Short mmCIF file of C-alpha atoms in Angstrom, two decimals:
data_model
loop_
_atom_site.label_atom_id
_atom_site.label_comp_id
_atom_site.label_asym_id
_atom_site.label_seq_id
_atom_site.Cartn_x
_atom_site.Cartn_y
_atom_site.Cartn_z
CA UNK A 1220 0.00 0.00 0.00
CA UNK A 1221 1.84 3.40 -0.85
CA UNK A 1222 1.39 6.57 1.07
CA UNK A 1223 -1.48 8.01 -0.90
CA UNK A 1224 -3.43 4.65 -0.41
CA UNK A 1225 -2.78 4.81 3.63
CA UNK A 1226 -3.94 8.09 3.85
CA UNK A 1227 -7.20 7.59 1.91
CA UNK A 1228 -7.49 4.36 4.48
CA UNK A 1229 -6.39 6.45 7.59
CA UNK A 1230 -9.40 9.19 6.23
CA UNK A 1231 -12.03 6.56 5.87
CA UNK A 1232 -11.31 5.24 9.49
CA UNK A 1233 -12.22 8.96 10.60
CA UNK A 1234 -15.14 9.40 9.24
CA UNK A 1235 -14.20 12.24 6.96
CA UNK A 1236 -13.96 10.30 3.70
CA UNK A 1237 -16.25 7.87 2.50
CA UNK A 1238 -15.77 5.20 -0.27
CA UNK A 1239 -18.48 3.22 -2.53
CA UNK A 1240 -18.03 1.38 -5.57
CA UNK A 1241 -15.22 3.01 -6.11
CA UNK A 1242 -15.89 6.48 -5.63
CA UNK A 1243 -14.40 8.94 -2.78
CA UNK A 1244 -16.78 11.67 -1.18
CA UNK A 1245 -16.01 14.04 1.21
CA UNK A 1246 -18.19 14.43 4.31
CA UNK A 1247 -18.61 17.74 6.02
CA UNK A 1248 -22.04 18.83 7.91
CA UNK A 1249 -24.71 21.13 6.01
CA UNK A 1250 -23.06 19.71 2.95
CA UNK A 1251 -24.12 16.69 0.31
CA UNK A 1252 -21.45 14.19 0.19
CA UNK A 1253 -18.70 16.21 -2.24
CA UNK A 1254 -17.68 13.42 -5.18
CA UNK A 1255 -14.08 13.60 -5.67
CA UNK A 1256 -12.37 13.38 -9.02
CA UNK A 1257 -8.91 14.23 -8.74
CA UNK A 1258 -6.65 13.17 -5.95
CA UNK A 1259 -3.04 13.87 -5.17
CA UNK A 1260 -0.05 15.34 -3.08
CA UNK A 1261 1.58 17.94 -2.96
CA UNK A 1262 5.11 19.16 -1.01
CA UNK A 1263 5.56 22.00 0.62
CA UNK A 1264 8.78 22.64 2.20
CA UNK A 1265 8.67 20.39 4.58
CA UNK A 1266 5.08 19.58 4.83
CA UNK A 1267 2.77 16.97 2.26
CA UNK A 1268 -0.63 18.20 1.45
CA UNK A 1269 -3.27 15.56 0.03
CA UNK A 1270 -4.99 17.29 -2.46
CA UNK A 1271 -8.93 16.29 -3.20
CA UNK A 1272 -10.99 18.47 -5.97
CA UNK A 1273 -14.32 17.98 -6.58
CA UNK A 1274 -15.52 19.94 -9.76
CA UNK A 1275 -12.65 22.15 -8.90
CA UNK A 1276 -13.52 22.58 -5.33
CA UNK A 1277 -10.02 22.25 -3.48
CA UNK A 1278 -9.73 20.21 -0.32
CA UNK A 1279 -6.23 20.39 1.84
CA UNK A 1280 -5.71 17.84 4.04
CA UNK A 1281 -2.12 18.77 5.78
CA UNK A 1282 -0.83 15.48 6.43
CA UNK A 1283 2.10 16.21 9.64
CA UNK A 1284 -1.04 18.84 10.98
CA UNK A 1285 -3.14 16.47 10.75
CA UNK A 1286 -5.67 18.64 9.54
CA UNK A 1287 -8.33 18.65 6.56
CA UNK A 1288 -9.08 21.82 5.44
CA UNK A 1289 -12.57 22.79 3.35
CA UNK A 1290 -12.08 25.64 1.20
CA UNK A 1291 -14.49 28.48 3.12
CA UNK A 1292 -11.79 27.43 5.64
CA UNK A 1293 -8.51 29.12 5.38
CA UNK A 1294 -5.66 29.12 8.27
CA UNK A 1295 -2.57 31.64 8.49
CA UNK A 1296 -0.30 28.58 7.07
CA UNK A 1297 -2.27 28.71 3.43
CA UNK A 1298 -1.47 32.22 3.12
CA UNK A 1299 0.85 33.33 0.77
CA UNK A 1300 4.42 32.01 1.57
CA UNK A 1301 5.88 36.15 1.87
CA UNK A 1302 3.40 37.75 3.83
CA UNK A 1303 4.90 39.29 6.98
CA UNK A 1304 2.95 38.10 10.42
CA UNK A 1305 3.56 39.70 13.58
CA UNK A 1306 3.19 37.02 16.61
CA UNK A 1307 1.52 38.56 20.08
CA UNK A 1308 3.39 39.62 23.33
CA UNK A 1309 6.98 38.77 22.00
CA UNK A 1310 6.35 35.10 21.20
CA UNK A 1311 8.34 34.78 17.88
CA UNK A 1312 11.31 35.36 20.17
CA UNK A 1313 11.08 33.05 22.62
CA UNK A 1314 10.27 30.79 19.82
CA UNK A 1315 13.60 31.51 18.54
CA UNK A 1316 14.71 31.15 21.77
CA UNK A 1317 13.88 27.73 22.24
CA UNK A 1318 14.61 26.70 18.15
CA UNK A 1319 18.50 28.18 18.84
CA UNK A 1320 18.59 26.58 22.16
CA UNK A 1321 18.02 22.77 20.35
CA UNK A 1322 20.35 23.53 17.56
CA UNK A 1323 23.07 24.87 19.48
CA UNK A 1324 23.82 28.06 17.65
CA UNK A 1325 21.71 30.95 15.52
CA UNK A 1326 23.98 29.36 12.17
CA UNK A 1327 23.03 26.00 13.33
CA UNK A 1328 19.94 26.53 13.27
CA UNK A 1329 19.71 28.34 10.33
CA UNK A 1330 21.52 25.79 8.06
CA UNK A 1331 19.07 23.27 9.97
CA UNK A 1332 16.30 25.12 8.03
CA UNK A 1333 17.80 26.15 4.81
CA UNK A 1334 18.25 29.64 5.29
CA UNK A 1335 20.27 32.31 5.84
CA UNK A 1336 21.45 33.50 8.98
CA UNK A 1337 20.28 37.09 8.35
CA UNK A 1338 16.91 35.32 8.33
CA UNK A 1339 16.55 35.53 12.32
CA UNK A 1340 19.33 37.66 13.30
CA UNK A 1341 17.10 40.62 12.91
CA UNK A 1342 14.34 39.20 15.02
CA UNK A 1343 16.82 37.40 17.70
CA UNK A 1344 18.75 41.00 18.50
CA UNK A 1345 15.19 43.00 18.38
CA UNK A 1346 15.41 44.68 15.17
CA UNK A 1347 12.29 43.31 13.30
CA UNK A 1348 9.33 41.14 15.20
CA UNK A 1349 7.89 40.04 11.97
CA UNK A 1350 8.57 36.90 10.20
CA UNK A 1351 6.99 35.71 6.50
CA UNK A 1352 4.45 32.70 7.01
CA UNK A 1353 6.88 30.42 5.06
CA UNK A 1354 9.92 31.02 7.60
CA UNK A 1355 7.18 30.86 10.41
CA UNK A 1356 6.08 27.65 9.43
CA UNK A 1357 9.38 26.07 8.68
CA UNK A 1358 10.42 27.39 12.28
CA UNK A 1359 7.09 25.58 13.65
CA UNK A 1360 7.86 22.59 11.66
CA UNK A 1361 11.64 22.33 13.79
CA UNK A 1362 10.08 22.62 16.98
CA UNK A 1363 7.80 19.94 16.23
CA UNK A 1364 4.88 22.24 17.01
CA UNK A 1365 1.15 22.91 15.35
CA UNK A 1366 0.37 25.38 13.36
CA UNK A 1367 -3.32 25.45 14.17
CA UNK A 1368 -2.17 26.16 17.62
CA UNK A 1369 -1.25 29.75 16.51
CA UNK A 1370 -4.53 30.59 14.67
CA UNK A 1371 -5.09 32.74 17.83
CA UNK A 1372 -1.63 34.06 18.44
CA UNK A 1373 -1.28 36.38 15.34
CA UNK A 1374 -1.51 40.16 15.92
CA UNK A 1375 -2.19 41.10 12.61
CA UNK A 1376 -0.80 40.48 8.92
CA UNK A 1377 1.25 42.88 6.61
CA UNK A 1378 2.33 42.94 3.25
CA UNK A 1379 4.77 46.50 2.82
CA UNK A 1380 4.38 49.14 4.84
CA UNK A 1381 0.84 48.83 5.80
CA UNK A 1382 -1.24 46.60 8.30
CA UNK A 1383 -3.18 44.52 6.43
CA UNK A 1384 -5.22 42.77 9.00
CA UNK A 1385 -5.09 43.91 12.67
CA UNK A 1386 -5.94 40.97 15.04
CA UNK A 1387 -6.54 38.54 12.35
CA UNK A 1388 -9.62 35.70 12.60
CA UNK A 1389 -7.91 32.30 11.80
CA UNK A 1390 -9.35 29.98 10.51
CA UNK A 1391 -11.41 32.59 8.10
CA UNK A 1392 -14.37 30.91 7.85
CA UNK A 1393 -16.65 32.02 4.89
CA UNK A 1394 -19.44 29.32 5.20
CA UNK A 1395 -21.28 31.61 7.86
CA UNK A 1396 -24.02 34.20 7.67
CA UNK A 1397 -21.70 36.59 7.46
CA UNK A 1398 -19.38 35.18 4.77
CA UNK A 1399 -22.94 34.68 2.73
CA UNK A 1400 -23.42 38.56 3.14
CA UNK A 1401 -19.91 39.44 1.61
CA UNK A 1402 -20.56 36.82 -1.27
CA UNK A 1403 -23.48 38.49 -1.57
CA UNK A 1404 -22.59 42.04 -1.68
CA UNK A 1405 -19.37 41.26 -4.22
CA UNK A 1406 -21.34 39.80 -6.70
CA UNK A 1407 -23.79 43.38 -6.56
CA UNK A 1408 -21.99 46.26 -5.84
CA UNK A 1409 -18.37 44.88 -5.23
CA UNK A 1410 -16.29 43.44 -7.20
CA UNK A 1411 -12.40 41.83 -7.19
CA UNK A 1412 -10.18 42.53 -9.78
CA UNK A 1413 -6.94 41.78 -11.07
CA UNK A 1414 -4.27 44.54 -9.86
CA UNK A 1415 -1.91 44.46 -13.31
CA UNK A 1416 0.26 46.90 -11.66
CA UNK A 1417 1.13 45.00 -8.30
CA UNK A 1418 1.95 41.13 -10.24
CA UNK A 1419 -1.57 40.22 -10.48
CA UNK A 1420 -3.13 39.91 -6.76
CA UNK A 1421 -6.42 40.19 -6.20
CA UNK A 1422 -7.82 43.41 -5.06
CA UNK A 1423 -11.46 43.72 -3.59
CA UNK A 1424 -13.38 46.90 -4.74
CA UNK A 1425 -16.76 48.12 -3.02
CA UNK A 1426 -18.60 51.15 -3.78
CA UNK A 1427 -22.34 52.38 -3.08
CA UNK A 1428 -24.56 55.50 -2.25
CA UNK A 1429 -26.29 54.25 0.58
CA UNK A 1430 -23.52 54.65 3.80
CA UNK A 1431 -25.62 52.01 5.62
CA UNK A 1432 -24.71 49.64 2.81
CA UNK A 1433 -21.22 50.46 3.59
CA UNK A 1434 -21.54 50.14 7.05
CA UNK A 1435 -23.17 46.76 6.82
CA UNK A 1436 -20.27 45.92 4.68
CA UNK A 1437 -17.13 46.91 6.44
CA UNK A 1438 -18.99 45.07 9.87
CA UNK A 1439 -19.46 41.80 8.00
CA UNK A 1440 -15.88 42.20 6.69
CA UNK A 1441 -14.45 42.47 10.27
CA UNK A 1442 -16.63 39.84 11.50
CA UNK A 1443 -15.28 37.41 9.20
CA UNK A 1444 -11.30 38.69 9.08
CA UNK A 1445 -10.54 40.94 11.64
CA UNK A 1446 -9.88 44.89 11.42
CA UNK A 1447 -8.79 45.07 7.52
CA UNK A 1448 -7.37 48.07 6.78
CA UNK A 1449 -9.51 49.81 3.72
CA UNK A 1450 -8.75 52.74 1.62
CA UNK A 1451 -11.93 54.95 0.64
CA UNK A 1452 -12.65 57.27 -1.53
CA UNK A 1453 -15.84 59.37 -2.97
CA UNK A 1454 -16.58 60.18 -6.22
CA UNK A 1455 -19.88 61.88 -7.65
CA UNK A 1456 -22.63 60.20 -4.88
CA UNK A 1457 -20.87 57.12 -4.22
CA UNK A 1458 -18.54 55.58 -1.80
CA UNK A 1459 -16.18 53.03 -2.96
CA UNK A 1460 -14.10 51.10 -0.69
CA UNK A 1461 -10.65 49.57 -2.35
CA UNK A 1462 -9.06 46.58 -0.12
CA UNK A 1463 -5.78 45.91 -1.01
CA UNK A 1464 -4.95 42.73 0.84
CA UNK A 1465 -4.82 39.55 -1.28
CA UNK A 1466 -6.00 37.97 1.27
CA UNK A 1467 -9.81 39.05 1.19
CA UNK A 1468 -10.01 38.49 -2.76
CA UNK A 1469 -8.16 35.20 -2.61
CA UNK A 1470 -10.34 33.14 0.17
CA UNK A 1471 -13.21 34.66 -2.00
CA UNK A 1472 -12.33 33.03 -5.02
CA UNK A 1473 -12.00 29.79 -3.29
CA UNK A 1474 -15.59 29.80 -2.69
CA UNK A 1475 -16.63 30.52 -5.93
CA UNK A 1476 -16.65 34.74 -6.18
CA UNK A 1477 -16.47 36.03 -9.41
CA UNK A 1478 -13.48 37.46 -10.78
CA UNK A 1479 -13.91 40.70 -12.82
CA UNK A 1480 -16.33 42.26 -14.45
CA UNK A 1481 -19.60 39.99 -13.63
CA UNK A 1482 -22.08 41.35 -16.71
CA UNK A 1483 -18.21 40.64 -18.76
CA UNK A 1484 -17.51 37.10 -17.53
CA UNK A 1485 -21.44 36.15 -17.15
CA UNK A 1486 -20.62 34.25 -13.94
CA UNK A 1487 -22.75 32.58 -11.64
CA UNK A 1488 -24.25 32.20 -8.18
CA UNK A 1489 -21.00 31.07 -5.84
CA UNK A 1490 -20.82 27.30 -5.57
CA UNK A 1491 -20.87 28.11 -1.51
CA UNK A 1492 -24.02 29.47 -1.71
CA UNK A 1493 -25.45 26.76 -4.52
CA UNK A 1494 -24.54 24.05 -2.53
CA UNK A 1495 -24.68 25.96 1.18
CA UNK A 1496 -27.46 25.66 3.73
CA UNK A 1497 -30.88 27.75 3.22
CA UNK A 1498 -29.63 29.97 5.99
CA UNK A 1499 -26.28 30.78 3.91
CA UNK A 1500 -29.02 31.19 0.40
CA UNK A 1501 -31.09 33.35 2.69
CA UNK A 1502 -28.02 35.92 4.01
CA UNK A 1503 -26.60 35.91 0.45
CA UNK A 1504 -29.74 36.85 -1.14
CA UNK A 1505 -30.83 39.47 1.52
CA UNK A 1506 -27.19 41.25 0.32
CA UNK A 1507 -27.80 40.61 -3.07
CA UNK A 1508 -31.59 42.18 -2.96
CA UNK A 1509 -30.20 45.25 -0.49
CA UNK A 1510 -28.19 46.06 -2.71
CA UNK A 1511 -29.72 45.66 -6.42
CA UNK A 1512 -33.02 44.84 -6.21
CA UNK A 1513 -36.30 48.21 -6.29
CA UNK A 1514 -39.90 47.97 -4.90
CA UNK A 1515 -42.57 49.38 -6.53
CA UNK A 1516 -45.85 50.75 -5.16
CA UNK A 1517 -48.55 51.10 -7.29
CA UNK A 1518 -51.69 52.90 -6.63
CA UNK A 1519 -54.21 50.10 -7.24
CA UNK A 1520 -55.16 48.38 -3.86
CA UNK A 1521 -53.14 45.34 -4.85
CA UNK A 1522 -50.57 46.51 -7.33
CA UNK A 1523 -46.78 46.35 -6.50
CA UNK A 1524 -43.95 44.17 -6.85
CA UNK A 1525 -39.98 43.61 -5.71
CA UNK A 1526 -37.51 43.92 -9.31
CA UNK A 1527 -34.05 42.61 -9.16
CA UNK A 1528 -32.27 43.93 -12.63
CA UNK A 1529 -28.75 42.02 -14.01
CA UNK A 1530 -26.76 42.35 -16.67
CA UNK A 1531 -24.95 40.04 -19.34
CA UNK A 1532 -22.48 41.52 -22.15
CA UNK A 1533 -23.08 39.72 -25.69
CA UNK A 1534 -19.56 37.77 -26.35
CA UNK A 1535 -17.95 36.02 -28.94
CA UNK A 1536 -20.08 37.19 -31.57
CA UNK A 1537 -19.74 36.32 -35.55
CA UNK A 1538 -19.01 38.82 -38.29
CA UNK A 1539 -22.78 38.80 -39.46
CA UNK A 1540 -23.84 38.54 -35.47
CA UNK A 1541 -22.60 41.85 -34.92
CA UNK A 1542 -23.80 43.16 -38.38
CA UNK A 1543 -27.46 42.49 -37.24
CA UNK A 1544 -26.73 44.22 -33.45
CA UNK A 1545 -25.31 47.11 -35.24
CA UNK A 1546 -27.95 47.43 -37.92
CA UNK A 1547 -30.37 47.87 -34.89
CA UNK A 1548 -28.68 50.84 -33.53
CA UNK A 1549 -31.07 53.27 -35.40
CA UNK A 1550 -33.93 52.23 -33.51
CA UNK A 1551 -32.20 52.29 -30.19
CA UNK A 1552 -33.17 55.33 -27.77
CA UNK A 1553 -29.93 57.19 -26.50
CA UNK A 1554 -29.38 58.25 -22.98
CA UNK A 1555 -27.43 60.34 -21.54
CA UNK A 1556 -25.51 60.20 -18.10
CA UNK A 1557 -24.12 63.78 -16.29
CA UNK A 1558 -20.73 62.42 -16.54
CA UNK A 1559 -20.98 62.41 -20.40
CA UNK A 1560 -21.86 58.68 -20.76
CA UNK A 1561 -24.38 57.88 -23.31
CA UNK A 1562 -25.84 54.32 -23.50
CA UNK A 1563 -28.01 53.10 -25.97
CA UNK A 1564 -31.02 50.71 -25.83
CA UNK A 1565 -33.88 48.93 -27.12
CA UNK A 1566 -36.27 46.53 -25.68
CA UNK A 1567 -35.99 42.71 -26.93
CA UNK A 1568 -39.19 42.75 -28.11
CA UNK A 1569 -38.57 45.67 -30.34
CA UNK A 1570 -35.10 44.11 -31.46
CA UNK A 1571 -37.15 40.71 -32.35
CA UNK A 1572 -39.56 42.56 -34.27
CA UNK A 1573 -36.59 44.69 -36.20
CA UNK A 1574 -34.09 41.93 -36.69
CA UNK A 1575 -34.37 39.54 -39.65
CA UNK A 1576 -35.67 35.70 -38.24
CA UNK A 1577 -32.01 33.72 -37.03
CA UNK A 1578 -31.92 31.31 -35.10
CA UNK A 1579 -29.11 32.08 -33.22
CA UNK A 1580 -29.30 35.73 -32.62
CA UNK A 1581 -32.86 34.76 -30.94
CA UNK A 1582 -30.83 32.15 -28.93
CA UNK A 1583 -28.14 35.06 -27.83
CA UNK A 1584 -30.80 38.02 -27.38
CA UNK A 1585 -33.00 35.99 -25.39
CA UNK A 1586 -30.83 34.40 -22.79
CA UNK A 1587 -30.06 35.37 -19.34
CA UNK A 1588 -27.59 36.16 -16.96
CA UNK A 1589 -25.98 32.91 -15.16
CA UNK A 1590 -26.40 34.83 -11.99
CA UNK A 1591 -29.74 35.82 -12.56
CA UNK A 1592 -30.72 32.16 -13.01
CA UNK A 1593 -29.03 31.07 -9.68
CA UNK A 1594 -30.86 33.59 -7.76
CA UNK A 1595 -33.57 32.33 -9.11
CA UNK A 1596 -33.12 28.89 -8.31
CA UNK A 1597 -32.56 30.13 -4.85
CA UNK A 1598 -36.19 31.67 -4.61
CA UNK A 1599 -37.54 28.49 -6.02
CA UNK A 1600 -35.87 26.22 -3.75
CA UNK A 1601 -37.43 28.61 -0.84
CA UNK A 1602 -41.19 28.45 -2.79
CA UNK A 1603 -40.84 32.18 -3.36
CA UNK A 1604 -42.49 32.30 -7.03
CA UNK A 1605 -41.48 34.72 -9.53
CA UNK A 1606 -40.68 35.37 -13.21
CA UNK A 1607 -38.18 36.27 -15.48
CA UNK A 1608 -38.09 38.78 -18.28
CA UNK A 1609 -35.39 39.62 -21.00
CA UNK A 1610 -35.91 43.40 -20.78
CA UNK A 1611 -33.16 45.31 -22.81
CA UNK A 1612 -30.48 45.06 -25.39
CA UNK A 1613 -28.14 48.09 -24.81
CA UNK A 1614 -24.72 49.66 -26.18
CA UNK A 1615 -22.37 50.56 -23.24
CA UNK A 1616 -20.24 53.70 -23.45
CA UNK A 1617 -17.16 50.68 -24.57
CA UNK A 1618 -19.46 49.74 -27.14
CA UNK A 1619 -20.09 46.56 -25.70
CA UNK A 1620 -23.54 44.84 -25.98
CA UNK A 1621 -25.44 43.96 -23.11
CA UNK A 1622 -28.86 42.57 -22.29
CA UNK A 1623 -30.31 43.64 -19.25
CA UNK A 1624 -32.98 41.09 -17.66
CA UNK A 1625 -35.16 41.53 -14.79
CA UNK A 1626 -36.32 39.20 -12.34
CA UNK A 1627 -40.46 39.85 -10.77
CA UNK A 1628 -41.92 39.10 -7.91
CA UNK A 1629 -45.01 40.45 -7.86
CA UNK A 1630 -47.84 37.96 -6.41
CA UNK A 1631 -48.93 38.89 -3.53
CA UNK A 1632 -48.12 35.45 -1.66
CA UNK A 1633 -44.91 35.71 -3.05
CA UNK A 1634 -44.18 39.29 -1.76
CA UNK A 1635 -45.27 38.37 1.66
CA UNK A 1636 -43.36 35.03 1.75
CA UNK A 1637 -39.82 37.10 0.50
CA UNK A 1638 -41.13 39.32 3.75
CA UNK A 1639 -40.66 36.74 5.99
CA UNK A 1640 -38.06 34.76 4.58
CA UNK A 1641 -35.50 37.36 3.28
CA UNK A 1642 -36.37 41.04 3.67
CA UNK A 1643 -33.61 43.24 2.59
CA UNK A 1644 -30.98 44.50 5.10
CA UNK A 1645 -31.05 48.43 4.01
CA UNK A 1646 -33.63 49.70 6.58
CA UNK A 1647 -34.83 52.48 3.63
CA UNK A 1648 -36.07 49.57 1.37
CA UNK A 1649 -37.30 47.27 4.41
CA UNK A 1650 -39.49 49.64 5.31
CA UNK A 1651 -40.82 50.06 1.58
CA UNK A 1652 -41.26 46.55 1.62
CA UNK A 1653 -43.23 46.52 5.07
CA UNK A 1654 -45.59 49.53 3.49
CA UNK A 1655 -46.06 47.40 0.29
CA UNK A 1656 -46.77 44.23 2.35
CA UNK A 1657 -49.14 46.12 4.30
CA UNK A 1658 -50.79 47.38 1.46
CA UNK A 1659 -51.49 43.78 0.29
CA UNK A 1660 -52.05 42.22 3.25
CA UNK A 1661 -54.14 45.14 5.78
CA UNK A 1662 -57.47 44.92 5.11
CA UNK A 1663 -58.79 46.48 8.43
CA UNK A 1664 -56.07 48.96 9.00
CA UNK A 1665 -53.90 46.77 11.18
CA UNK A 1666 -50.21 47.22 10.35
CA UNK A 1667 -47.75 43.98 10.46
CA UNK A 1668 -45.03 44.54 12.95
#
């Protein structure tokens, strides 16, 4: 039996793996049984990692730690091996302490771990008290020591001259109500990016009108990381946040966020919240409504409904595609933005109508947004009926096409039961939604508390 074999074995007789005909699945509560289809190790310095995907979803489990790790999980030893910790109340020194006291000497020691002796001379004589997570662990690893034992022991996390994370939460654990929120709140008004300027790492970007929203957001980001330092700035009526730490972007990804421009890369709901608990659906959908979603009042006595609006850029078109978009830009009404913008648009039924009869531009014009069509197998799964509606075909400012479709929930069961189950978190549109569910629901004046 070869390593990979006993450790499969040694994870069945926990309980954490499970094998039938064949097949390996990963156990983990509030979960279905996660299939595995790739399986393999991985060295790391001086510790083996058993790698497990399922459909892409990366599973760690750190063999000498003893330790499997789920992806919404993420512990100071997955970081990045050159960020900079700093360990509370002078602990990395009598760490050192105790590592030069079993080699001998500072060189000892230092050839015992592969590095160089300017390494720890800095931190041993007081002149730094950080160290990089790969010379932490490595330093663990000598003393024989855990590294999960430390989740608690960091003081915060740098990368250059600025605190990244002050009092860090290890592990970061995104399959909570509050990691939902974030999820949530990235794939509406947030987004991460690529920084091209800083060798590619992640940067996470939020920006809205509504400083509640921002408050709301910067809470649930502390709750789940610690105090993350946040640059902000305002431009016209908005407030954008800009989070430069890797870290935030990177544990997002894991769990399925969407990287870039979502109407650009059409992506969909995040596989944490697909395959999460109702309660994580629920949170995530509550940011996701907050943040994009109107109510409308009507006047009639039972006329209103909830609207959530998403966007989807036409790609990869063909020569004559993009012939037939472009010979509908004369019946496309222009609008016109006070920063100079103008976008164009036209409603799909008036496109259909204009356009000549293809088969595949009715296919392309008609779809909808991935995201749109998670959310609304979300609602469905919690009985909240609705309907979807291909509303636009616009022109950006770029010159990119776009469709904008709308998601309706406008029966009055339906209203009530989003109410109860959801609500939004923005007190403004709550109580919108409590004056429209009063409307359809009062019929001798009482109002629903």
């Amino acid at each position: 039996m070869n390593k990979k074999s006993k450790l499969l074995a040694d994870l069945i007789n926990k309980g954490i793996l499970i094998k039938n005909k064949n097949k390996f699945y990963l156990k983990f509560d509030s979960f279905k049984l996660f299939e595995i289809d790739k399986i393999f190790l991985k060295h790391k310095d001086y510790d083996d990692i058993l790698i497990l995907t399922s459909d892409n979803i990366i599973f760690e489990y750190w063999i000498k730690q003893k330790i499997m790790i789920p992806p919404w999980h993420t512990h100071w030893f997955q970081l990045r091996d050159n960020f900079l910790l700093k360990l509370k109340n002078k602990l990395l020194k009598t760490l050192l302490d105790k590592a030069i006291k079993k080699a001998g000497t500072l060189n000892k020691l230092c050839k015992s771990l592969e590095m160089s002796t300017p390494s720890f001379y800095n931190v041993y004589y007081g002149k730094t008290f950080m160290i990089s997570v790969r010379k932490l662990r490595k330093l663990l690893n000598y003393l024989n020591l855990l590294y999960i034992e430390f989740n608690n022991r960091i003081e915060y996390t740098k990368k250059g001259s600025i605190i990244s994370i002050q009092n860090p939460i290890f592990p970061i654990n995104l399959n909570s109500e509050h990691g939902a929120f974030i999820l949530g709140a990235i794939v509406s008004d947030g987004c991460i990016y690529i920084d091209k300027k800083a060798r590619g790492i992640l940067r996470t970007k939020y920006s809205t009108s509504e400083t509640e929203s921002l408050k709301q957001f910067i809470n649930h980001i502390n709750r789940i990381y610690g105090k993350v330092h946040m640059c902000k700035e305002h431009i016209r009526n908005c407030e954008i946040i800009r989070i430069g730490s890797s870290i935030i972007g990177e544990t997002l990804i894991k769990v399925g966020a969407i990287l870039g421009h979502k109407a650009k890369v059409d992506g969909m709901v995040p596989w944490l919240i697909r395959l999460g608990s109702r309660q994580l659906k629920i949170n995530y959908l509550r940011a996701v409504f907050s943040d994009e979603a109107s109510i409308y009042i009507g006047k009639k006595p039972y006329s209103g409904y909830i609207i959530l609006s998403r966007y989807k850029h036409i790609n990869k078109l063909t020569r004559r595609q993009r012939d037939t978009l472009v010979s509908l830009e004369r019946y496309m009404n222009a609008r016109k933005f006070p920063t100079g913008h103008i976008i164009k648009s036209i409603t799909i039924k008036k496109a259909l109508e204009k356009m000549k009869r293809d088969a595949g531009m009715l296919t392309i014009i008609t779809s909808l947004p991935n995201l749109l069509l998670g959310e609304s197998k979300i609602l469905s799964d919690l009985s909240i009926k609705h309907r979807l509606w291909s509303r636009n075909l616009n022109k950006t400012p770029a010159g990119n096409y776009s469709l904008c479709c709308d998601l309706f929930i406008n029966k009055k069961s339906s209203i009530i039961k989003f109410y109860k189950e959801v609500g939004f978190s923005l007190s403004s549109k709550q109580e919108k939604l409590i004056k429209l569910v009063n409307k359809l629901e009062n019929k001798n004046g009482f109002e629903i508390i």
